[in-house]
Every structure is written in C-alpha cells, then in structure tokens.
Amino acid sequence: MDDLKTRILALQKISAGLEPSSDQRDTYFQKVNDYSNSFLNGLSTFGTYSPEKPRREAFAFGEKLKPMEEILKIFAEEVAAKGIKPASGGYMGYIPGGGIYASALGDYLADITNEYAGMSFASPGAVAIEHELLNWMKSLFGFPESAVGNLTSGGSIANLIALTSARDKHKIKGARIEKSVVYLSPQLHHCNLKALRIIGLEDVIIRELELDEGSRIVADDLEQKLEADKAAGLNPFLLIASAGTTDTGAMDPLNELADIAQTNNLWYHVDAAYGGFFILSEERKHLFKGIEKADSLAVDPHKGLFLPFGLGAVLVKDREAVFHSHHHSANYMQDAVKNVDLVDPADVSPELTKHFRAMRLWLPLQLHGTKPFVACLEEKLLLTTYFRKRLKEKGFALGPEPDLSVSYFWWPFSENETDFNKKLLEEIHKDGTVFFSSTNINGRFVIRMALLAFRTKIGQVDKAVELLDEARIRLLGRL
Ligand SMILES: *Cc1c(COP(=O)(O)O)cnc(C)c1O
C-alpha cells in the first residue's frame, strides 16, 4: 500500500508540470500577448504571401524543453511568415477568412473552462448559447424556430449534415440509389460531391444544370431535366443551389428554384457557405428571396462573419430527417436526461464531444453588436465595385458584374493571352504584398479577386491595382 502511495506521489510531482502556477500563467500570457500585438501591429507591412517552405526540423520536439520565447520565435519565423496569410487585408484569393480579435478571446474562455458543448445535460449554458446563435440565423434566413441547427467546424460538415438529412428523408438506399437523381450546378462547391460519396450516394445520378452568362442555374433547364427523368421512371429527390458560388460569387435564382423543388417534391438545399451573410446587406437582400423556402442551408461564419477558421453552421427544417442518422442513445449515456426545449448538438451532428465553438461568435456579437459586421460586408461590396472600376481604367478586361464580392479580370492580349496572365499572376505572387488566385471561365485563364477579408480596406485595393498595372507594364516591356 505504501509502495503504491509512494509511486502515485512521485507521478503527481511530474504531472504537476501540466498545471502552471498563477505567476507562470501571467508570464506565459504576457509573452503570447506581446507576440500577438507585434503580429497585429505589423500586419500592414508583413505581406500576404511567401512561397517559402518552413524548415521541418524547426518543429521537432523531444525531452529538451523550450522556453516560451523560443517557441514564439519558431512560430513567427516558420509558421506566420510562410505561405498565405489570411489575417492580412491583402488576401484576396480563394474565399478569404477573417480572424477578428474578439473570437480569440472567446476561444480562450472556451478552452480554459472546457465546457462540454455536445449535450445540454453537461453544459446547459454552452448549449443555450449555441441555440441563441442558431435562432438568430434562423430569423436571418426566414427559417421557423422549429428548425434544428448545428455549429460545425465549417461549411463542408454543414453541407454533409444537410445532405445526410435529405438522403434519410427520401429513404435513398439500396436499389433506390442508382435510380435517384440529384440536380446541381457545375459551379457547386466540390465539398457537396464529396459529401454525397461519404454518405454512400456515389452511384446516384448527377444532373449538371445549364448556367446563364452570370454562372447562375437556368431554372427552365431544371424543369426540362426533371420531366425527362420522371418520364424515364427515375427518382428525382435533391436540388442543391448556391447562394454565392465559390468561383464567381454567383447567386442562383433561389426563389424560382424553390418553387420548382416544391412542386416536384425535391429536398431543396442551399449552400450559402460563402455568400449567406450578405443577406445582412439591405441592398443585396433581394438576391436571397426564396432562401426561406429551402429545406436546409449551410453558412460559414468563418467567411462571411470574419471569424477565424473553424465555424460553420447548418439549419434544417425537418427534425426527424436530421435525427434519423445523427441521434443515438447508448448505455453509457443513460444519465444524460433529454432536454425537450434544447436539442442536444450531438443529435444534429456526427460529433459527440465538440469544441465550445459558439464562444468565438457569441462573444464578438456581445462586444461589438451586429453593426460593424454589416458595415464590413457592405464595405466589401462597394470595394468590389471600386476595384473593378479602377481595373477598367487601367485597361484590364473584366468578367460580368458580380452578384456579391467575387469577380475576375484578365489582361486582354492577342498573342498568347493565357501565358501572359499566368505570368502576371506569378509576378504578383513573387511580390507577395497582395494575393489573388486564378480560375478558368469558359476556357479562359482569369485572375480571381475575392474581397471578404475584414482587413481589406480601400488602401489595399489601390495598392493591388498599382501592383497589377506595374507588373503588366514590366511584362510587356520584356516582350
Ligand atoms: C468554403 C465553401 C465551402 C466549404 O466550406 P469549408 O468551411 O471550407 O468546409 C462550401 N461551399 C462554398 C460555397 C464555400 O465557399
């Protein structure tokens, strides 16, 4: 017995290393805070992209302990200084993320208290906060309070939950799979196709719909394809539309599609991961008409609400459809009394234990209110118009007027246009002050500009135009 106690006490001494004293915590926190401030204060001079790769050996760890200064130095030099920097206002590629400061404080509190956010039995407060945020989103998108929702890690899991519910509602399994039809746009985000494969629907029939010149689904084409498929004895069950495609930010005609879906008994899912929160803009609200008729929708606060990566959301009207695959009871959960008011997050998601991620949105909303978020979204829309105007003045060719804040352009050049624009983008990447990505539109290589980083201000847009113009002149001079 004494031997056992001695061993326990010896281990207790070593494991105490996981519990810094109050003074040590102050010291650690001070150093991390100093670094955070130097990072944020230096952002404007920091650049947005570096093609350099980190030295992998810098990340090695072993029994030799490192002081916080050294760890922060490795972080600054090998992580923060390399690759794309989404925290920078010069980030205009792909779909920019955010990283508002207050979210970090929310995450900090979530980690310190480690509230169990999967079930209200364990943390009624954490779950109530998640419900508060989901109810706000239901009211934004015109979903009834009876809808269920979940805060996910991002849009991919949000779409996965919605499509699983669609599958279960329409009982798409066994021999039915090969006769069942999904209608979608060739511009739909690939994570939806990935989700269909993950949930066992690899063999459904996929009908890609025709797009108009603005890359939006042509509703008439959907009606024609539906009729043909029904006549052929197939089972149309799912329509997926986008509120803001990733490639060009196009808004599918949500209202028209909603009516067709309703008439034909299709599950109507809207992927609003990129564009959803633009519904907060009075001027663009009209583009979202019909989203309230969707059966489910996915939206990404880590895009449209400028949060750090790690927060998506899904809303689904049909509770039973969601619970079919996601609800589970087990013996070891028998103490978890079911709360009838607050649906447990674990019953709406593949996750049981989850990060208390609601804090990263709830705390900023409490501190700042919604006004600065709305203003930031409207600012991005106006900056998109401004950016395009300035590029046009410099002689660049532009894609069509965008619905939201993603657009594209290229330098029109009769001899080898693709090659010239690829080189132009390379020049911008070499410089690193701003970052764009590229895409192919109707066979043409174009440079994409996506304005959604909350730190993108008019100064960065002017700088980007200047850099593009200079690079273009330099390249032409070399020919
Ligand atoms: C980003 C995006 C997704 C994927 O979301 P993640 O948060 O990256 O998982 C899905 N759909 C659209 C339209 C997107 O822009």
XYZ file of C-alpha atoms and ligand atoms in Angstrom:
494
model
C 0.000 0.000 0.000
C 2.791 2.377 0.998
C 4.644 1.477 -2.159
C 1.545 2.304 -4.218
C 1.179 5.670 -2.495
C 4.844 6.481 -2.983
C 4.576 5.773 -6.698
C 1.415 7.892 -7.020
C 3.026 10.809 -5.218
C 6.125 10.546 -7.387
C 3.985 10.692 -10.523
C 1.965 13.555 -9.085
C 5.150 15.592 -8.850
C 5.886 15.087 -12.543
C 2.312 15.510 -13.791
C 2.148 18.820 -11.920
C 4.091 20.131 -14.902
C 0.716 20.421 -16.656
C -0.539 22.966 -14.126
C 1.467 26.207 -14.252
C 1.267 28.426 -11.181
C -0.616 31.675 -11.263
C 2.661 33.577 -11.759
C 3.768 31.280 -14.560
C 0.417 31.765 -16.269
C 0.896 35.521 -16.116
C 4.326 35.206 -17.669
C 3.184 32.905 -20.472
C 0.169 35.033 -21.191
C 2.209 38.233 -21.271
C 4.603 36.752 -23.825
C 1.845 35.401 -26.046
C 0.030 38.718 -25.780
C 3.222 40.640 -26.705
C 3.691 38.445 -29.748
C 0.006 38.811 -30.754
C 0.311 42.581 -30.563
C 3.502 42.705 -32.598
C 1.863 40.421 -35.176
C -1.277 42.545 -35.432
C 0.568 45.877 -35.360
C 2.966 44.669 -38.059
C 0.330 43.197 -40.364
C 0.251 46.123 -42.776
C 3.981 45.757 -43.513
C 4.021 41.998 -43.321
C 2.971 40.977 -46.842
C 0.305 38.445 -47.728
C 2.156 35.617 -49.379
C 5.523 33.929 -49.222
C 6.222 30.859 -51.373
C 8.934 29.765 -48.931
C 8.502 26.430 -47.158
C 9.129 26.045 -43.414
C 12.194 24.213 -42.139
C 10.583 20.991 -40.940
C 13.330 20.315 -38.391
C 12.329 23.529 -36.585
C 9.120 21.782 -35.472
C 10.786 18.750 -33.875
C 10.199 18.217 -30.177
C 11.643 15.922 -27.571
C 12.578 15.926 -23.918
C 14.514 19.166 -24.173
C 12.064 21.855 -23.105
C 11.849 25.196 -24.854
C 11.059 28.481 -23.168
C 8.037 30.403 -24.479
C 10.271 32.980 -26.276
C 11.881 30.274 -28.354
C 8.551 28.660 -29.203
C 7.139 32.009 -30.300
C 10.230 32.659 -32.411
C 9.778 29.361 -34.254
C 6.101 30.167 -34.707
C 6.820 33.645 -36.063
C 9.569 32.539 -38.459
C 8.347 29.162 -39.667
C 4.552 29.395 -39.472
C 3.380 33.004 -39.558
C 5.941 34.183 -42.120
C 5.349 31.451 -44.723
C 2.563 30.579 -47.140
C -0.648 32.600 -47.384
C -1.504 34.980 -44.554
C -5.292 35.046 -44.223
C -5.073 37.626 -41.432
C -3.750 40.174 -43.947
C -6.003 42.667 -45.711
C -4.069 41.915 -48.896
C -5.576 38.436 -49.044
C -7.953 38.428 -51.998
C -7.641 34.828 -53.199
C -9.932 31.783 -52.895
C -12.516 32.719 -50.235
C -10.701 34.834 -47.654
C -11.085 34.047 -43.984
C -11.109 36.549 -41.177
C -9.742 36.282 -37.686
C -11.350 39.038 -35.626
C -9.589 39.521 -32.322
C -12.589 39.045 -30.034
C -13.080 35.496 -31.355
C -9.668 34.548 -29.993
C -10.819 35.676 -26.541
C -13.981 33.599 -26.906
C -11.888 30.562 -27.814
C -9.621 31.256 -24.875
C -12.507 31.186 -22.412
C -13.934 28.068 -24.060
C -10.593 26.311 -23.628
C -9.972 27.479 -20.072
C -13.380 26.336 -18.798
C -13.579 23.410 -21.242
C -17.388 23.387 -21.104
C -18.851 20.269 -22.716
C -20.810 21.691 -25.640
C -22.243 18.443 -27.034
C -25.154 18.000 -24.604
C -27.197 20.403 -22.533
C -27.184 17.933 -19.648
C -23.457 18.638 -19.276
C -23.368 22.364 -20.058
C -26.809 23.927 -20.284
C -25.117 27.323 -20.744
C -22.886 26.300 -23.636
C -25.780 24.628 -25.435
C -28.122 27.572 -24.789
C -25.548 29.929 -26.348
C -25.313 27.686 -29.418
C -29.126 27.779 -29.670
C -29.168 31.565 -29.296
C -26.830 31.898 -32.296
C -28.745 29.342 -34.353
C -32.036 31.092 -33.596
C -30.515 34.354 -34.789
C -29.518 32.640 -38.035
C -33.000 31.098 -38.395
C -34.510 34.562 -38.159
C -31.976 35.974 -40.668
C -32.839 33.348 -43.271
C -36.566 33.139 -42.535
C -36.408 29.615 -41.116
C -39.043 28.692 -38.478
C -37.953 28.313 -34.847
C -38.850 24.632 -35.066
C -35.925 24.084 -37.452
C -32.833 22.479 -35.941
C -29.280 23.611 -36.477
C -25.713 22.971 -35.528
C -22.484 24.905 -35.219
C -19.971 22.861 -37.188
C -16.268 23.168 -37.903
C -17.050 24.656 -41.325
C -19.167 24.521 -44.467
C -18.098 21.023 -45.500
C -19.558 19.385 -42.379
C -22.599 21.681 -42.507
C -23.344 20.515 -46.061
C -22.674 16.902 -45.049
C -25.304 17.065 -42.275
C -27.868 18.639 -44.612
C -27.330 16.122 -47.417
C -27.492 13.205 -44.967
C -30.889 14.514 -43.815
C -32.063 14.775 -47.435
C -30.984 11.181 -48.055
C -32.835 9.886 -44.985
C -35.994 11.913 -45.599
C -36.259 10.411 -49.087
C -35.019 6.980 -47.955
C -32.347 6.817 -50.630
C -30.733 3.441 -50.000
C -30.245 0.011 -51.535
C -31.523 -0.405 -55.065
C -33.073 3.095 -54.989
C -29.681 4.799 -55.096
C -28.983 4.110 -58.753
C -32.393 5.451 -59.804
C -32.250 8.599 -57.707
C -31.300 11.940 -59.202
C -29.511 14.993 -57.759
C -29.666 18.330 -59.608
C -26.826 20.769 -59.194
C -24.707 23.401 -60.867
C -21.296 22.596 -62.370
C -20.179 25.556 -60.216
C -21.352 23.920 -56.954
C -18.631 23.660 -54.307
C -16.899 20.264 -54.510
C -17.480 19.504 -50.818
C -21.120 18.672 -51.688
C -19.998 15.977 -54.136
C -17.552 14.732 -51.547
C -20.425 14.586 -49.021
C -22.580 12.534 -51.415
C -19.775 9.985 -51.737
C -19.164 9.907 -47.981
C -22.842 9.172 -47.288
C -22.952 6.258 -49.693
C -24.559 8.067 -52.632
C -21.648 7.726 -55.033
C -23.917 5.945 -57.507
C -26.795 8.442 -57.669
C -27.395 10.134 -60.996
C -25.942 13.650 -61.050
C -27.562 16.137 -63.435
C -25.460 19.216 -64.038
C -27.712 22.120 -64.903
C -27.181 24.773 -67.566
C -25.862 28.142 -66.445
C -26.585 31.637 -67.761
C -23.861 34.169 -68.651
C -23.597 35.102 -64.959
C -22.939 31.419 -63.993
C -26.402 31.043 -62.386
C -28.573 27.940 -62.777
C -31.123 28.243 -65.611
C -34.427 27.272 -63.969
C -36.052 26.165 -67.250
C -33.309 23.625 -67.758
C -34.086 22.115 -64.347
C -37.763 21.752 -65.282
C -36.910 20.063 -68.569
C -34.458 17.646 -66.972
C -36.967 16.828 -64.221
C -39.663 15.984 -66.730
C -37.369 13.774 -68.764
C -36.143 11.948 -65.658
C -39.656 11.368 -64.352
C -40.765 10.089 -67.743
C -37.833 7.678 -67.666
C -39.050 6.301 -64.319
C -36.225 7.788 -62.266
C -36.490 9.249 -58.748
C -35.526 12.938 -58.571
C -35.042 13.801 -54.870
C -32.496 16.568 -54.316
C -31.720 20.019 -55.690
C -28.647 21.899 -54.470
C -28.345 25.620 -55.196
C -25.658 28.120 -54.202
C -26.102 31.487 -52.526
C -22.758 32.694 -53.822
C -20.666 30.201 -55.799
C -17.021 29.926 -54.845
C -15.667 30.611 -58.311
C -17.568 33.793 -59.204
C -19.890 34.511 -56.269
C -22.969 33.837 -58.424
C -26.386 33.710 -56.754
C -28.608 31.007 -58.224
C -32.253 32.110 -58.746
C -33.245 30.868 -55.287
C -36.933 31.748 -55.427
C -37.634 30.224 -58.824
C -35.740 27.077 -57.864
C -37.651 26.863 -54.564
C -40.969 26.724 -56.385
C -39.794 24.038 -58.777
C -38.414 21.999 -55.870
C -41.706 22.277 -54.006
C -43.842 21.271 -56.995
C -41.632 18.265 -57.666
C -41.166 17.163 -54.061
C -37.399 17.677 -54.101
C -35.335 18.335 -50.986
C -34.019 21.857 -51.575
C -30.581 22.550 -50.109
C -28.846 25.908 -50.388
C -25.075 26.096 -49.962
C -24.645 29.637 -48.653
C -21.207 28.996 -47.125
C -19.598 31.918 -48.905
C -22.467 34.297 -49.586
C -25.023 33.710 -46.837
C -24.301 36.619 -44.535
C -24.607 39.147 -47.370
C -28.322 38.800 -46.585
C -27.492 41.364 -43.878
C -26.906 43.955 -46.606
C -30.134 45.867 -47.297
C -29.042 46.428 -50.864
C -28.427 42.733 -51.705
C -31.156 41.195 -49.563
C -33.400 40.802 -52.624
C -30.983 38.251 -54.114
C -31.829 35.918 -51.216
C -35.565 35.866 -51.826
C -36.678 32.230 -51.663
C -33.913 31.038 -49.333
C -36.600 30.843 -46.610
C -38.260 28.073 -48.646
C -35.165 25.837 -48.545
C -35.291 22.578 -46.590
C -31.740 23.089 -45.395
C -28.930 25.562 -45.664
C -25.226 25.801 -44.872
C -23.453 29.025 -43.988
C -19.894 29.835 -42.857
C -19.311 32.447 -40.141
C -15.582 31.880 -40.695
C -16.110 33.503 -44.082
C -18.993 35.975 -44.011
C -18.694 36.979 -40.352
C -14.896 37.314 -40.473
C -14.245 34.723 -37.762
C -11.046 32.693 -37.519
C -11.251 29.354 -39.364
C -13.356 26.765 -37.576
C -17.008 27.837 -37.600
C -19.765 26.801 -39.990
C -23.476 26.339 -39.404
C -26.296 24.229 -40.783
C -30.052 24.742 -40.491
C -32.569 22.006 -41.326
C -36.351 22.296 -41.142
C -37.227 18.602 -40.825
C -36.050 17.493 -37.364
C -36.882 13.840 -37.827
C -34.808 13.689 -41.001
C -31.783 15.022 -39.099
C -32.270 12.763 -36.087
C -32.577 9.610 -38.200
C -28.818 9.329 -38.688
C -27.443 11.643 -36.021
C -29.390 10.773 -32.879
C -28.169 7.847 -30.828
C -28.651 6.501 -27.358
C -26.229 4.228 -25.557
C -25.982 2.700 -22.072
C -23.065 4.879 -21.068
C -25.238 7.921 -21.861
C -28.139 6.905 -19.612
C -27.612 9.783 -17.166
C -27.940 12.318 -19.940
C -31.530 13.385 -19.362
C -33.093 14.601 -22.596
C -33.991 18.246 -22.501
C -37.087 18.806 -24.626
C -36.514 22.555 -25.142
C -32.931 22.498 -26.280
C -31.997 19.927 -28.862
C -28.610 18.464 -27.989
C -25.950 19.448 -30.540
C -24.792 15.812 -30.527
C -28.163 14.760 -32.021
C -27.666 17.002 -35.070
C -24.064 16.211 -35.947
C -21.593 13.360 -36.425
C -19.701 14.918 -33.483
C -20.370 13.975 -29.860
C -17.711 15.892 -27.956
C -17.108 19.213 -29.649
C -15.176 22.386 -29.153
C -17.322 25.034 -27.441
C -17.098 26.993 -30.677
C -20.171 29.117 -30.069
C -17.998 31.368 -27.867
C -15.990 32.608 -30.854
C -19.140 34.117 -32.351
C -21.201 34.947 -29.274
C -18.501 36.975 -27.510
C -17.790 39.244 -30.533
C -21.520 39.787 -31.119
C -21.939 40.822 -27.483
C -18.891 43.102 -27.542
C -19.370 44.738 -30.941
C -23.046 44.256 -31.867
C -24.020 43.377 -35.440
C -23.495 46.870 -36.930
C -19.738 46.638 -37.650
C -20.282 43.206 -39.250
C -22.965 44.572 -41.574
C -20.846 47.641 -42.385
C -17.854 45.407 -43.173
C -19.942 43.310 -45.579
C -21.277 46.413 -47.320
C -17.775 47.870 -47.454
C -16.591 44.719 -49.276
C -19.409 45.023 -51.824
C -18.563 48.663 -52.569
C -14.828 47.897 -52.692
C -15.574 45.249 -55.318
C -17.282 47.875 -57.486
C -14.406 50.313 -56.845
C -11.746 47.695 -57.656
C -13.436 46.827 -60.952
C -13.782 50.477 -61.911
C -10.094 51.118 -61.312
C -9.011 47.989 -63.223
C -11.149 49.067 -66.157
C -9.468 52.496 -66.179
C -6.119 50.696 -66.432
C -7.274 48.719 -69.465
C -7.975 45.331 -67.875
C -10.858 43.192 -69.152
C -13.481 42.294 -66.554
C -15.904 39.442 -66.002
C -19.604 40.328 -65.697
C -20.894 42.499 -62.850
C -20.775 40.162 -59.824
C -23.742 39.454 -57.520
C -21.509 39.630 -54.429
C -17.794 40.200 -53.786
C -16.046 37.690 -56.067
C -15.111 38.763 -59.558
C -12.436 38.179 -62.176
C -10.315 40.004 -64.699
C -7.505 39.485 -67.206
C -5.198 41.479 -69.414
C -6.569 41.209 -72.974
C -3.636 40.326 -75.148
C -3.975 38.951 -78.636
C -0.789 36.856 -78.594
C -0.893 34.084 -76.017
C -3.277 35.658 -73.545
C -3.211 32.701 -71.120
C 0.547 32.725 -70.855
C 0.643 36.472 -70.284
C -1.943 36.368 -67.479
C -0.242 33.408 -65.803
C 2.993 35.396 -65.766
C 1.160 38.420 -64.440
C -0.163 36.381 -61.518
C 3.328 34.951 -60.905
C 4.692 38.479 -60.659
C 2.057 39.341 -58.048
C 2.857 36.182 -56.069
C 6.576 36.936 -56.215
C 5.931 40.373 -54.771
C 3.691 38.956 -52.022
C 2.064 42.223 -50.917
C -1.346 41.026 -52.081
C -2.610 37.588 -53.052
C -5.010 36.535 -55.829
C -5.917 33.083 -57.084
C -6.932 32.137 -60.617
C -9.615 30.111 -62.337
C -10.842 29.105 -65.780
C -14.052 30.665 -67.074
C -15.362 29.298 -70.372
C -11.883 28.064 -71.201
C -10.174 31.379 -70.399
C -7.497 31.685 -67.698
C -8.545 34.588 -65.461
C -7.357 36.153 -62.211
C -9.894 35.984 -59.396
C -10.439 38.665 -56.820
C -12.426 37.742 -53.736
C -12.961 40.520 -51.233
C -14.029 39.165 -47.858
C -11.087 39.673 -45.517
C -12.293 42.180 -42.918
C -8.927 43.978 -43.033
C -9.200 44.656 -46.792
C -9.573 48.424 -46.981
C -9.511 50.921 -49.850
C -5.731 51.376 -49.394
C -5.080 47.690 -50.138
C -7.299 47.824 -53.191
C -5.425 50.867 -54.535
C -2.142 49.096 -53.841
C -3.352 45.961 -55.652
C -4.351 47.974 -58.739
C -0.974 49.712 -58.719
C 0.932 46.418 -58.454
C -1.081 44.824 -61.261
C -0.564 47.830 -63.504
C 3.184 47.939 -62.848
C 3.600 44.200 -63.367
C 1.657 44.358 -66.622
C 3.874 47.209 -67.921
C 7.035 45.353 -66.860
C 5.943 42.168 -68.628
C 5.015 43.977 -71.843
C 8.392 45.716 -71.759
C 10.155 42.342 -71.637
C 8.416 41.003 -74.750
C -15.871 27.451 -48.473
C -17.058 26.838 -49.085
C -17.470 25.553 -48.731
C -16.659 24.663 -47.824
O -16.667 25.145 -46.530
P -15.444 24.887 -45.521
O -15.771 25.833 -44.418
O -14.185 25.212 -46.250
O -15.505 23.469 -45.102
C -18.640 25.083 -49.272
N -19.363 25.809 -50.132
C -18.993 27.054 -50.506
C -19.838 27.826 -51.455
C -17.822 27.612 -49.988
O -17.448 28.849 -50.361
